[in-house]
Coordinates of C-alpha atoms and ligand atoms in Angstrom, one line a residue:
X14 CA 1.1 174.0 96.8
X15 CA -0.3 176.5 98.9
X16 CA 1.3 179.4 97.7
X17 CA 0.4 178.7 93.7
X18 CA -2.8 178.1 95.1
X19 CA -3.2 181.3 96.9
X20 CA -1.7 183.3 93.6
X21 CA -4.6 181.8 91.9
X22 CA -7.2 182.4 93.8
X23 CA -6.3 186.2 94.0
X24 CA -6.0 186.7 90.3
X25 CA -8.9 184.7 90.0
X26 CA -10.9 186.7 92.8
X27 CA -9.5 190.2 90.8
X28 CA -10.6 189.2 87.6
X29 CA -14.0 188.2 89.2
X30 CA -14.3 191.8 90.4
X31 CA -13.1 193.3 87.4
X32 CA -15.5 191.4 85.7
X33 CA -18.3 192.5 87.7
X34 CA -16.6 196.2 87.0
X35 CA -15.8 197.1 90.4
X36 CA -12.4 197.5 91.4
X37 CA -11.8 196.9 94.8
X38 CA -8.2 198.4 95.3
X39 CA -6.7 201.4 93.9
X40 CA -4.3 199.8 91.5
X41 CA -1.4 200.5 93.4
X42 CA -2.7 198.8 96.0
X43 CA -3.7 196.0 94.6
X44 CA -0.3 195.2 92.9
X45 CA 1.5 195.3 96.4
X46 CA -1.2 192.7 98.3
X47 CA -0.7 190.6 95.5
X48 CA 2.9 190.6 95.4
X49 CA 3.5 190.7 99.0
X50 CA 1.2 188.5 100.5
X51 CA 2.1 185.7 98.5
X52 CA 5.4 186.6 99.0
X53 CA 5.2 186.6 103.0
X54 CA 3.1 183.5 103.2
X55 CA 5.9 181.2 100.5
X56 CA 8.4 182.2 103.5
X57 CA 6.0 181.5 106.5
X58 CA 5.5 178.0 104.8
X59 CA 9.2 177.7 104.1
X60 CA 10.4 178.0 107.6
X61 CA 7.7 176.1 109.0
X62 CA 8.6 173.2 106.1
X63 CA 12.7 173.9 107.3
X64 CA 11.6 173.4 111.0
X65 CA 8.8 170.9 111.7
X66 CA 8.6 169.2 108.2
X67 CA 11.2 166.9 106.3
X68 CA 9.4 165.8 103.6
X69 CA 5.4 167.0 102.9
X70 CA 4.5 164.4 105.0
X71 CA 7.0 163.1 108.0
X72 CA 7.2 165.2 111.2
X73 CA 10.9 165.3 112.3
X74 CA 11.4 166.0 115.8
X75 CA 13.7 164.4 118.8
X76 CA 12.7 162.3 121.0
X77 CA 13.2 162.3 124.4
X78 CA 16.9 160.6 124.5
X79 CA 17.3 163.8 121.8
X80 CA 17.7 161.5 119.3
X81 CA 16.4 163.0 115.9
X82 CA 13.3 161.5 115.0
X83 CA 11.6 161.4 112.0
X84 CA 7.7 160.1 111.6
X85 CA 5.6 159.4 108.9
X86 CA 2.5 157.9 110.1
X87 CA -0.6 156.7 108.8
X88 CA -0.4 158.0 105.6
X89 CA -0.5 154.5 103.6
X90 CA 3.2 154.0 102.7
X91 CA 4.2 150.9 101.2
X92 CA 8.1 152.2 101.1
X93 CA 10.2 154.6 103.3
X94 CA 9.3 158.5 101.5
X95 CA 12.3 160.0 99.7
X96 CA 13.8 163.2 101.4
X97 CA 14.6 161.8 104.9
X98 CA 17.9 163.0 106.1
X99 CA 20.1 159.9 106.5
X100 CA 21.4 160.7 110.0
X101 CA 18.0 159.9 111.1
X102 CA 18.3 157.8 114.1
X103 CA 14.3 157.1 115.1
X104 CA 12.5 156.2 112.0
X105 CA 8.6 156.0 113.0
X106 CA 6.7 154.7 110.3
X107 CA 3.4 153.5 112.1
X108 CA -0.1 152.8 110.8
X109 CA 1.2 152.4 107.1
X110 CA 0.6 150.0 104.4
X111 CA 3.9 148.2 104.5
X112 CA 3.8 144.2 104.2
X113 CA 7.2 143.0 104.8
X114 CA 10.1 144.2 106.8
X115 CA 12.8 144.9 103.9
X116 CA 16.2 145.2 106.0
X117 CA 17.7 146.8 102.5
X118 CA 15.1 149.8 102.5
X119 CA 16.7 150.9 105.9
X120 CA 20.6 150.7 104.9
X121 CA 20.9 153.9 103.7
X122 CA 20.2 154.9 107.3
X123 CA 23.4 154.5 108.5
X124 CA 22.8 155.8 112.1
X125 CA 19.6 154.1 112.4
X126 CA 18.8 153.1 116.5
X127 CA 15.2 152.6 116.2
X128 CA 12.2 151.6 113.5
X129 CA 9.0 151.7 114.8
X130 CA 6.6 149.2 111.9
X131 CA 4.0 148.7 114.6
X132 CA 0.4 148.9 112.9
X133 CA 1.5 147.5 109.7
X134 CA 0.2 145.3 107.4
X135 CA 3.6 142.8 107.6
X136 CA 3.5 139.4 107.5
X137 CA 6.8 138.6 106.3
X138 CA 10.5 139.4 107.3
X139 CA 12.9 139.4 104.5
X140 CA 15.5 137.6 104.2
X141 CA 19.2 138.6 105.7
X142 CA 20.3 142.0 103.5
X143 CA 22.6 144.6 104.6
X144 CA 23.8 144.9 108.1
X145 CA 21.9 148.1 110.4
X146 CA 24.8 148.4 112.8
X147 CA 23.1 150.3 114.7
X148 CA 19.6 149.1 115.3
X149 CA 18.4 148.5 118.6
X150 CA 15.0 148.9 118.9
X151 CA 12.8 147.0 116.3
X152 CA 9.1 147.5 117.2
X153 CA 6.7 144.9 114.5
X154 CA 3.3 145.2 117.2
X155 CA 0.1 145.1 115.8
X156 CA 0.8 143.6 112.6
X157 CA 0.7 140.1 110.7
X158 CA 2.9 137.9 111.7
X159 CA 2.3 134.0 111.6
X160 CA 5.4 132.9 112.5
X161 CA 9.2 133.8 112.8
X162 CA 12.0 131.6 111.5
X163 CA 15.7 130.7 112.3
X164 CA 18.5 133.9 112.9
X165 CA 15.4 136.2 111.4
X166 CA 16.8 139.3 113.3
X167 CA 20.3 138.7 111.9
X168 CA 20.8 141.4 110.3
X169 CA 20.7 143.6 113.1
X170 CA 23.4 142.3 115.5
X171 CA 22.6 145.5 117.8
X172 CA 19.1 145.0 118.5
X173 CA 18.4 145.1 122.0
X174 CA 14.8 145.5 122.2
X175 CA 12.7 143.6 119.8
X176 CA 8.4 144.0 120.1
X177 CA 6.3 141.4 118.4
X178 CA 3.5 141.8 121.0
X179 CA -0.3 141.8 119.1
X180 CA 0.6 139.6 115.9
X181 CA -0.6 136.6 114.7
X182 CA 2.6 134.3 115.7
X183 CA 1.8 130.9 116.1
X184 CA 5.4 129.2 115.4
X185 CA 9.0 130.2 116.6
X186 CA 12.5 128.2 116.4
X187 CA 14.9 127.4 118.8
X188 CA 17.7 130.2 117.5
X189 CA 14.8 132.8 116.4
X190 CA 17.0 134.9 118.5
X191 CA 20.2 133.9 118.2
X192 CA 23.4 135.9 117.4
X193 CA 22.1 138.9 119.4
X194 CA 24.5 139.5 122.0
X195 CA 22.8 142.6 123.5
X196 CA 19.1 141.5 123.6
X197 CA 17.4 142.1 126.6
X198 CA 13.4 142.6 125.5
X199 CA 11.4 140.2 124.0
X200 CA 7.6 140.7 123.9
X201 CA 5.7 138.2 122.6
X202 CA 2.2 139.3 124.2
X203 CA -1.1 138.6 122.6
X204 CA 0.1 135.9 119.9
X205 CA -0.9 132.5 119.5
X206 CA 1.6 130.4 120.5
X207 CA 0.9 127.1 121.3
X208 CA 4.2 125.8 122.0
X209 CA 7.7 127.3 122.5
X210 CA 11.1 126.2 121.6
X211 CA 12.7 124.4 124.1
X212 CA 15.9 126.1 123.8
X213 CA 14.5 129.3 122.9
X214 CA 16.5 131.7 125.8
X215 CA 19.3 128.9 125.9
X216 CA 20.4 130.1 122.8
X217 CA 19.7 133.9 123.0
X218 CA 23.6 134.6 123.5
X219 CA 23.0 137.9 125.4
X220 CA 23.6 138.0 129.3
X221 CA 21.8 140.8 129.7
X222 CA 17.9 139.4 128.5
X223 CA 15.7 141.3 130.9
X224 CA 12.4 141.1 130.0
X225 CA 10.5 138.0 128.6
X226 CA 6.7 139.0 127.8
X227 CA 4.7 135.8 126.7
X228 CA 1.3 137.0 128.1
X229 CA -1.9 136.0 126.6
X230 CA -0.7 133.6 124.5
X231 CA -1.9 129.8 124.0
X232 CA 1.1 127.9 125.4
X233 CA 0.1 125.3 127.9
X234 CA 3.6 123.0 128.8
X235 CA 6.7 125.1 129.7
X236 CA 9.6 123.0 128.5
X237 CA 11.7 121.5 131.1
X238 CA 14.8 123.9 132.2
X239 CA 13.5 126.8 129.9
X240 CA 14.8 129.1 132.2
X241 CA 17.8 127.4 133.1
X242 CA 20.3 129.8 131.1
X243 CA 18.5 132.7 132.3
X244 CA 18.6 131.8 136.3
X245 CA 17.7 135.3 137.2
X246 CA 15.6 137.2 134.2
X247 CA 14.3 139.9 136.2
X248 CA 10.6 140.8 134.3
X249 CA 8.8 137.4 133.6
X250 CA 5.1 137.7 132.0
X251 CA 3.2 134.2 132.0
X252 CA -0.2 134.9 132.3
X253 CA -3.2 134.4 130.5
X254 CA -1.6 130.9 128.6
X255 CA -3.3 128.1 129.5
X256 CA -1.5 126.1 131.2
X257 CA -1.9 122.3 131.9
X258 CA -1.5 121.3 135.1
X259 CA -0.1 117.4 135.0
X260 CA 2.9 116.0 136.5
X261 CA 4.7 117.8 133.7
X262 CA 3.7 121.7 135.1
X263 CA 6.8 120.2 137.9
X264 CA 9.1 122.2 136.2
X265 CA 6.8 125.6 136.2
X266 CA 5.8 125.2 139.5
X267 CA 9.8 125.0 140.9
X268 CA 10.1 127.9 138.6
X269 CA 7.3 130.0 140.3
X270 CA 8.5 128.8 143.6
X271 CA 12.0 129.8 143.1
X272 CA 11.7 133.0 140.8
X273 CA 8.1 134.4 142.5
X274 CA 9.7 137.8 142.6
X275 CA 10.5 138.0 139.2
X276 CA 6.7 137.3 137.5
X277 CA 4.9 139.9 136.6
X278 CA 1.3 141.1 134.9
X279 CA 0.5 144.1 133.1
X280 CA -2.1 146.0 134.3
X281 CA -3.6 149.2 132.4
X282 CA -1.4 150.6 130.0
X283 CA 1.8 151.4 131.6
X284 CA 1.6 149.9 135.2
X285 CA 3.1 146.1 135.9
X286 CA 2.4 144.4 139.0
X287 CA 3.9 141.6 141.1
X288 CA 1.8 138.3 139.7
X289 CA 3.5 135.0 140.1
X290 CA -0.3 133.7 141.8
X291 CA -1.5 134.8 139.0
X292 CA 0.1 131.9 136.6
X293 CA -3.1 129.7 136.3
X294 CA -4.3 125.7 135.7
X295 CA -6.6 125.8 132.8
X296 CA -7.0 122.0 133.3
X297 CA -7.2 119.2 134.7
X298 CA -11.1 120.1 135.7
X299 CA -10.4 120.2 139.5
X300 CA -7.3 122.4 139.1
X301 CA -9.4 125.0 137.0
X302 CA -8.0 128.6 138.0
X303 CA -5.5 127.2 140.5
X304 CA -2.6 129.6 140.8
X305 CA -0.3 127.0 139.9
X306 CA 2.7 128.3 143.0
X307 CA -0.1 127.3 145.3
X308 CA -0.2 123.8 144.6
X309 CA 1.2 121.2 146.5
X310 CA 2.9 118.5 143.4
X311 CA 0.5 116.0 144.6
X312 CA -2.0 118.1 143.4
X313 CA -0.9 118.0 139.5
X314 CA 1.2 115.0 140.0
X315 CA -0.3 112.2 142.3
X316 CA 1.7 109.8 143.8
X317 CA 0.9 106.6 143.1
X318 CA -2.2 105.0 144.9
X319 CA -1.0 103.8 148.1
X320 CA -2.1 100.1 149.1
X321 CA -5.1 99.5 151.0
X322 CA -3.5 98.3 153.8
X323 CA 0.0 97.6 155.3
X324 CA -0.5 94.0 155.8
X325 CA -1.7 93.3 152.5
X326 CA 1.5 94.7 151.2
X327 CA 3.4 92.1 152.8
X328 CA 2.1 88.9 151.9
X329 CA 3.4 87.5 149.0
X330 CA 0.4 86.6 146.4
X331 CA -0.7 90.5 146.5
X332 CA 2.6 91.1 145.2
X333 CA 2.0 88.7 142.8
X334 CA -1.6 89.8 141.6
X335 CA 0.2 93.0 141.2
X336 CA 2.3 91.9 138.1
X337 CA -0.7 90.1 136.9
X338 CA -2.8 93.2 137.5
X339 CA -0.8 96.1 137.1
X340 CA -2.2 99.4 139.3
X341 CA -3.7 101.4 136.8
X342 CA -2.2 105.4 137.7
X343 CA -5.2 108.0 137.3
X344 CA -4.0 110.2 134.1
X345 CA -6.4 113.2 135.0
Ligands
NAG408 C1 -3.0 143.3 104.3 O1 -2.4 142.5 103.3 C2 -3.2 141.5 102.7 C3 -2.4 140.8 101.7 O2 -1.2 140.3 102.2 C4 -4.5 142.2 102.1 O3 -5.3 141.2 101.7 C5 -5.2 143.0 103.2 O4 -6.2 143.7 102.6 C6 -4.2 144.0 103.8 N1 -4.9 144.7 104.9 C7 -4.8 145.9 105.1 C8 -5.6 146.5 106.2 O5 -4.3 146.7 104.3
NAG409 C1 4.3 144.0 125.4 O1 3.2 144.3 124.6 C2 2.0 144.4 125.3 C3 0.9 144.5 124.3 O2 1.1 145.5 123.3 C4 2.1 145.6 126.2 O3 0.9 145.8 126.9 C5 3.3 145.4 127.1 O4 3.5 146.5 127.9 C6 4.6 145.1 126.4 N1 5.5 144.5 127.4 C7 6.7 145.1 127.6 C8 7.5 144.4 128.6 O5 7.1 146.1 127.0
NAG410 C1 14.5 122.8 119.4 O1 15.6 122.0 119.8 C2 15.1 120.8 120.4 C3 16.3 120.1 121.1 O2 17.5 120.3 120.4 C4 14.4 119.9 119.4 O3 14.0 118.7 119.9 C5 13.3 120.7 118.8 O4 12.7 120.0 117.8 C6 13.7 122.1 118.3 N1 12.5 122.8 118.1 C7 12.4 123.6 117.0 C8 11.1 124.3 116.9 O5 13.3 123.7 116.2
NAG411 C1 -5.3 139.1 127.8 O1 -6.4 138.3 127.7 C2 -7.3 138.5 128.8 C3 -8.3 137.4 128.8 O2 -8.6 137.0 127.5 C4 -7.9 139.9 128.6 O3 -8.8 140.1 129.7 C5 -6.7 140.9 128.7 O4 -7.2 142.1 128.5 C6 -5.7 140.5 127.7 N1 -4.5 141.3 128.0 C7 -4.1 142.3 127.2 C8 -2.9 143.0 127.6 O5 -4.7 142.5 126.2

């Protein structure tokens, strides 16, 4: 572009002059800036277009593990450009127009270890296509998710870092992330989840699940024994869900007890802090901001009311009016 450009604007601008009669450069002159400049600035562009650019558009670089990296963003693609080299290994295609995460426009990519879709437009993830070996980092952030379905990630038995975190997910299944045997990030952060899949970790098969991130989110009952698979998952992000504190927070509040050193919060950007009293009732009313690891259980789960008085227990006909009026156990 540039170059044709330039060749016309120089003819153009001589045949202005001539036109006008004057005549800037002795002739010679003139024919050797117009054959050499354009000719010095068509191998300036070259080597810079060899070096820094693979195709008009996408920057190709390394990144810091020295992996070669190649990123197109923002430029409203709907499709991965044509020209990228195939040993591409970081494919960065943020702030682009794509809608769906097609796993067959990636298989040429045979070394692919990390697609970057965050800031997308995608709401849906194709069905299973070809396999990437080699994928293991699939960042979808920041686009327009709703909901993620059975064995969605499949196709990518490598994946070990998967980052869903500012979507719209309000649904998940129990085997969403199944068959990944080396997963150990899953952020979920700033969805919409409501509820989550009881056997959600039990059936991620990897041992090595590190990191669970289900801040700001809208769960409020952690299933019984979510955790149980995953005794010791080192980072744990629960805050900012609102969580109901009735008998059945029991199981969260063990958790806390037991695991307070592995709960964090984010904090800023990039720093995470210690945050296990920062898991908080968001009802009953009288438990309102409780950090729930502070509670006593017959805070969130009273016992039943105790008899007025010893005595009274004893005789016979209270025991009796019992059955006919059975205690009625506050539900707040
Ligand atoms: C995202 O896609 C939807 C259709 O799926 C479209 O209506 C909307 O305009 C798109 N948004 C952007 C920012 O491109
Ligand atoms: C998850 O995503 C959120 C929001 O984008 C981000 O702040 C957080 O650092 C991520 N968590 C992890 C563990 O990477
Ligand atoms: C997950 O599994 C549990 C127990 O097997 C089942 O009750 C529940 O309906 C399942 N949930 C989903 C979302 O599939
Ligand atoms: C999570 O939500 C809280 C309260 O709504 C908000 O203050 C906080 O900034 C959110 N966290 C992130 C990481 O966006």
């Amino acid at each position: 572009m540039i170059p044709t450009q330039l060749i016309h604007y120089t003819s153009a601008f001589s045949s202005f002059t001539e036109s006008l009669g004057v005549r800037i450069y002795p002739s010679v002159d003139h024919e050797c800036w117009a054959f050499i400049m354009p000719c010095f600035i068509i191998l300036v562009f070259l080597l810079i277009r060899c070096f820094i650019f693979t195709s008009s558009s996408c920057q190709s670089d390394r990144n810091q593990d020295h992996r070669p990296r190649v990123s197109c963003v923002g430029q409203g693609l709907t499709a991965v450009p044509q020209g990228i080299h195939t040993d591409t290994q970081v494919l960065v295609l943020t702030g682009n127009q794509f809608t769906s995460l097609s796993w067959s426009m990636y298989s040429g990519f045979t070394e692919l270890h990390e697609l970057d879709l965050s800031h997308n437009n995608i709401s849906t993830l194709q069905p299973p296509g070809p396999v990437l070996e080699k994928l293991s980092v699939l960042r979808l952030s920041g686009n327009m998710l709703t909901g993620l379905g059975g064995l969605v990630f499949r196709c990518a038995p490598s994946l070990m870092e998967i980052y869903l975190d500012r979507n719209q997910i309000g649904s998940l299944q129990n085997d969403t992330f199944s068959d990944l045997p080396r997963l150990e990030v899953i952020n979920l952060s700033q969805n919409k989840l409501p509820v989550l899949p009881p056997r959600l970790l039990d059936l991620v098969s990897s041992s090595s699940l590190k990191t669970f991130d289900l801040e700001n989110n809208s769960v409020s009952l952690m299933p019984d024994g979510f955790f149980s698979s995953k005794p010791e998952l080192p980072y744990v992000y629960l805050t900012h869900n609102p969580w109901l504190c009735s008998c059945a927070v029991g199981y969260l509040h063990s958790f806390l007890n037991d695991q307070e050193h592995n709960i964090y919060m984010h904090e800023g950007l990039y720093n995470i802090i210690s945050a296990a009293d920062s898991v908080l009732c968001s009802g009953p009313p009288h438990l309102l901001r409780r950090p729930i690891i502070e509670l006593e259980g017959s805070d969130f789960c009273p016992p039943d009311p105790p008899h007025p008085s010893g005595d009274q227990y004893t005789k016979p006909c209270c025991i009796l009016s019992d059955l006919e009026h059975p205690r009625v156990v506050p539900t707040n």
